[in-house]
């Protein structure tokens, strides 16, 4: 893994399998780890409770939770609107109804504000190959947003350094991620993935199925 800077990292962290694995990887590679979670009106906002516990247990330097209010004005996403049904079938190639418009664009923009304010040169995100139906999880988005962040970054302007968007799971499946996580000793029962937001998880939504498949591998 090519990482020029190993001082500080800010990880986008939902409390699910992917971002939890990334947070553990970050603890292994970086001196100071910050976690950033979002309360954006997601129907599964119970995930934040799991995220807080994991962040505490991992002793991250700081766990920042940001509220994003504008998503309550956005219609048409089953992750934001409980009157819409979460599909039971797996995602195809098209962006699914669970897409939250421009979510990673918004998340990474907010992350870049904190990166500037905290002098953090690496922003971690756990997107992977099974996320590609979501346009803002694709490799071309990740490299484009990295360029955009560097065009607007104070750190880049002042210190002539490059801010990295660290997405080590691009091209990997969830099974690959779980394999890495098991080597890192992660207890995945402490993570949460269900899009329905129920406790216990519904076991039927696409994320529950993906999760089950990856964990039994
Ligand atoms: Zn579920």
Short mmCIF file of C-alpha atoms and ligand atoms in Angstrom, two decimals:
data_model
loop_
_atom_site.label_atom_id
_atom_site.label_comp_id
_atom_site.label_asym_id
_atom_site.label_seq_id
_atom_site.Cartn_x
_atom_site.Cartn_y
_atom_site.Cartn_z
CA UNK A 1 0.00 0.00 0.00
CA UNK A 2 1.51 3.27 -1.14
CA UNK A 3 1.12 5.94 1.50
CA UNK A 4 3.45 8.90 1.46
CA UNK A 5 2.16 10.43 4.64
CA UNK A 6 1.53 8.36 7.75
CA UNK A 7 0.89 11.11 10.27
CA UNK A 8 -2.85 11.70 10.35
CA UNK A 9 -5.83 10.22 8.59
CA UNK A 10 -9.53 11.08 8.60
CA UNK A 11 -11.74 8.08 7.86
CA UNK A 12 -15.35 8.32 6.67
CA UNK A 13 -16.94 5.96 9.12
CA UNK A 14 -20.47 4.53 9.16
CA UNK A 15 -19.98 1.63 11.55
CA UNK A 16 -20.46 -0.96 8.79
CA UNK A 17 -18.08 -3.67 7.63
CA UNK A 18 -16.16 -1.65 5.05
CA UNK A 19 -15.49 1.53 6.97
CA UNK A 20 -14.78 -0.38 10.19
CA UNK A 21 -12.14 -2.41 8.37
CA UNK A 22 -10.72 0.82 6.96
CA UNK A 23 -10.62 2.37 10.42
CA UNK A 24 -8.66 -0.63 11.74
CA UNK A 25 -6.29 -0.44 8.77
CA UNK A 26 -5.85 3.25 9.45
CA UNK A 27 -4.93 2.48 13.08
CA UNK A 28 -2.28 0.14 11.76
CA UNK A 29 -0.74 2.59 9.30
CA UNK A 30 -1.21 6.06 10.80
CA UNK A 31 -0.08 7.76 14.00
CA UNK A 32 -3.32 9.70 14.50
CA UNK A 33 -6.70 8.46 13.36
CA UNK A 34 -9.83 10.59 13.18
CA UNK A 35 -13.25 9.17 12.35
CA UNK A 36 -16.01 11.15 10.64
CA UNK A 37 -19.63 10.01 10.69
CA UNK A 38 -22.74 11.63 9.29
CA UNK A 39 -26.27 11.98 10.55
CA UNK A 40 -28.02 12.79 7.28
CA UNK A 41 -31.51 11.54 8.05
CA UNK A 42 -30.70 7.99 6.98
CA UNK A 43 -33.40 5.51 7.96
CA UNK A 44 -30.66 3.34 9.42
CA UNK A 45 -29.26 6.07 11.65
CA UNK A 46 -28.97 3.44 14.36
CA UNK A 47 -25.62 2.74 12.65
CA UNK A 48 -24.26 5.82 14.44
CA UNK A 49 -24.64 4.08 17.78
CA UNK A 50 -22.46 1.23 16.55
CA UNK A 51 -19.99 3.67 15.02
CA UNK A 52 -19.61 5.49 18.33
CA UNK A 53 -18.91 2.26 20.20
CA UNK A 54 -16.31 1.06 17.70
CA UNK A 55 -14.58 4.45 17.59
CA UNK A 56 -14.41 4.48 21.38
CA UNK A 57 -13.06 0.95 21.56
CA UNK A 58 -10.43 1.69 18.92
CA UNK A 59 -9.41 4.84 20.79
CA UNK A 60 -9.44 7.09 17.76
CA UNK A 61 -8.08 10.56 18.38
CA UNK A 62 -11.50 12.10 17.75
CA UNK A 63 -14.83 10.86 16.43
CA UNK A 64 -16.59 13.71 14.68
CA UNK A 65 -20.31 13.37 13.94
CA UNK A 66 -21.73 15.91 11.50
CA UNK A 67 -25.40 16.55 10.88
CA UNK A 68 -26.36 17.17 7.27
CA UNK A 69 -29.79 18.79 7.15
CA UNK A 70 -30.46 19.19 3.43
CA UNK A 71 -31.14 15.52 2.73
CA UNK A 72 -34.51 15.75 4.43
CA UNK A 73 -35.59 17.95 1.51
CA UNK A 74 -34.52 15.34 -1.06
CA UNK A 75 -37.13 12.93 -2.39
CA UNK A 76 -36.78 9.64 -4.17
CA UNK A 77 -34.13 7.81 -2.14
CA UNK A 78 -35.26 4.78 -0.15
CA UNK A 79 -32.47 5.41 2.35
CA UNK A 80 -33.97 8.80 3.23
CA UNK A 81 -37.68 8.20 2.73
CA UNK A 82 -39.26 5.45 4.80
CA UNK A 83 -42.37 5.38 2.59
CA UNK A 84 -40.22 3.93 -0.21
CA UNK A 85 -39.46 0.25 -0.12
CA UNK A 86 -35.91 -1.07 0.20
CA UNK A 87 -35.62 -3.65 -2.58
CA UNK A 88 -34.97 -7.23 -1.55
CA UNK A 89 -33.02 -8.17 -4.63
CA UNK A 90 -29.30 -7.52 -5.12
CA UNK A 91 -28.22 -4.40 -6.99
CA UNK A 92 -27.81 -4.57 -10.73
CA UNK A 93 -25.71 -2.18 -12.77
CA UNK A 94 -28.14 0.73 -12.54
CA UNK A 95 -27.98 3.15 -9.58
CA UNK A 96 -30.50 1.60 -7.13
CA UNK A 97 -33.37 3.35 -5.33
CA UNK A 98 -31.16 3.32 -2.21
CA UNK A 99 -28.83 5.86 -3.86
CA UNK A 100 -28.50 9.04 -1.81
CA UNK A 101 -27.84 11.78 -4.37
CA UNK A 102 -24.20 12.90 -4.36
CA UNK A 103 -23.64 11.41 -0.93
CA UNK A 104 -19.92 10.82 -1.24
CA UNK A 105 -19.45 14.18 -2.94
CA UNK A 106 -21.05 15.83 0.09
CA UNK A 107 -19.25 13.58 2.60
CA UNK A 108 -15.82 14.09 1.06
CA UNK A 109 -16.35 17.83 0.74
CA UNK A 110 -17.12 18.04 4.44
CA UNK A 111 -14.17 15.76 5.16
CA UNK A 112 -11.91 18.11 3.23
CA UNK A 113 -13.00 21.00 5.48
CA UNK A 114 -11.85 19.02 8.50
CA UNK A 115 -8.70 17.91 6.70
CA UNK A 116 -7.81 21.56 6.18
CA UNK A 117 -8.71 22.57 9.71
CA UNK A 118 -6.83 19.66 11.31
CA UNK A 119 -3.90 19.57 8.84
CA UNK A 120 -4.77 16.06 7.74
CA UNK A 121 -3.36 14.98 4.39
CA UNK A 122 -5.18 11.67 3.97
CA UNK A 123 -8.94 11.09 3.80
CA UNK A 124 -10.00 7.43 3.87
CA UNK A 125 -13.16 6.02 2.29
CA UNK A 126 -14.23 2.38 2.20
CA UNK A 127 -15.80 2.16 -1.27
CA UNK A 128 -15.36 -1.19 -3.01
CA UNK A 129 -16.16 -3.11 -6.21
CA UNK A 130 -19.70 -4.09 -5.15
CA UNK A 131 -20.53 -0.39 -4.71
CA UNK A 132 -20.13 0.44 -8.41
CA UNK A 133 -23.90 0.72 -9.10
CA UNK A 134 -23.57 3.91 -7.06
CA UNK A 135 -21.95 6.53 -9.31
CA UNK A 136 -20.21 8.28 -6.43
CA UNK A 137 -18.41 5.06 -5.45
CA UNK A 138 -16.65 4.54 -8.77
CA UNK A 139 -12.89 4.96 -9.29
CA UNK A 140 -13.40 7.88 -11.69
CA UNK A 141 -15.33 9.74 -9.00
CA UNK A 142 -12.64 9.10 -6.40
CA UNK A 143 -9.85 10.47 -8.60
CA UNK A 144 -12.00 13.44 -9.69
CA UNK A 145 -12.91 14.41 -6.12
CA UNK A 146 -9.27 14.09 -5.08
CA UNK A 147 -8.38 16.60 -7.80
CA UNK A 148 -11.20 18.90 -6.74
CA UNK A 149 -10.16 18.73 -3.09
CA UNK A 150 -6.62 19.66 -4.02
CA UNK A 151 -7.89 22.62 -6.05
CA UNK A 152 -9.76 23.99 -3.04
CA UNK A 153 -7.55 22.81 -0.17
CA UNK A 154 -5.88 25.33 2.12
CA UNK A 155 -3.26 22.72 2.96
CA UNK A 156 -2.41 22.31 -0.70
CA UNK A 157 -2.26 26.07 -1.23
CA UNK A 158 -0.25 26.87 1.88
CA UNK A 159 2.05 23.90 2.27
CA UNK A 160 2.27 22.70 -1.33
CA UNK A 161 1.32 19.20 -0.25
CA UNK A 162 -1.19 16.89 -1.87
CA UNK A 163 -4.26 15.68 -0.03
CA UNK A 164 -4.94 12.02 -0.77
CA UNK A 165 -8.28 10.27 -0.96
CA UNK A 166 -7.28 6.86 0.30
CA UNK A 167 -9.63 4.19 -1.07
CA UNK A 168 -7.69 0.94 -0.67
CA UNK A 169 -10.75 -1.27 -1.22
CA UNK A 170 -11.50 -0.04 -4.75
CA UNK A 171 -11.55 -3.16 -6.89
CA UNK A 172 -12.04 -5.47 -3.88
CA UNK A 173 -15.18 -7.37 -2.96
CA UNK A 174 -16.67 -7.43 0.51
CA UNK A 175 -15.20 -10.91 0.99
CA UNK A 176 -11.72 -9.52 0.34
CA UNK A 177 -12.39 -6.77 2.88
CA UNK A 178 -13.60 -9.22 5.52
CA UNK A 179 -10.47 -11.30 4.94
CA UNK A 180 -8.31 -8.25 5.68
CA UNK A 181 -10.47 -7.44 8.69
CA UNK A 182 -10.18 -10.91 10.15
CA UNK A 183 -6.40 -10.65 9.88
CA UNK A 184 -6.69 -7.41 11.82
CA UNK A 185 -8.77 -9.16 14.47
CA UNK A 186 -12.03 -7.34 13.88
CA UNK A 187 -15.15 -8.61 15.63
CA UNK A 188 -17.77 -7.90 12.96
CA UNK A 189 -20.65 -8.57 15.31
CA UNK A 190 -20.02 -5.05 16.62
CA UNK A 191 -20.65 -3.51 13.19
CA UNK A 192 -24.00 -2.61 11.64
CA UNK A 193 -25.03 -2.68 7.97
CA UNK A 194 -28.81 -3.03 7.59
CA UNK A 195 -30.52 -0.44 5.39
CA UNK A 196 -33.84 -1.02 7.13
CA UNK A 197 -32.34 0.27 10.35
CA UNK A 198 -33.94 -2.43 12.47
CA UNK A 199 -32.44 -4.11 15.51
CA UNK A 200 -31.76 -6.93 14.98
CA UNK A 201 -30.97 -6.35 11.28
CA UNK A 202 -33.73 -7.39 8.83
CA UNK A 203 -31.61 -10.05 7.14
CA UNK A 204 -33.35 -9.45 3.81
CA UNK A 205 -32.16 -6.13 2.36
CA UNK A 206 -29.28 -6.12 -0.13
CA UNK A 207 -26.74 -4.94 2.47
CA UNK A 208 -27.82 -7.61 4.94
CA UNK A 209 -27.42 -10.22 2.21
CA UNK A 210 -24.05 -8.88 1.08
CA UNK A 211 -22.92 -8.84 4.67
CA UNK A 212 -24.06 -12.37 5.39
CA UNK A 213 -22.40 -13.68 2.25
CA UNK A 214 -19.12 -11.96 3.03
CA UNK A 215 -19.06 -13.10 6.65
CA UNK A 216 -19.77 -16.74 5.94
CA UNK A 217 -17.00 -16.90 3.30
ZN1 LIG B 1 -31.27 -5.39 6.35
#
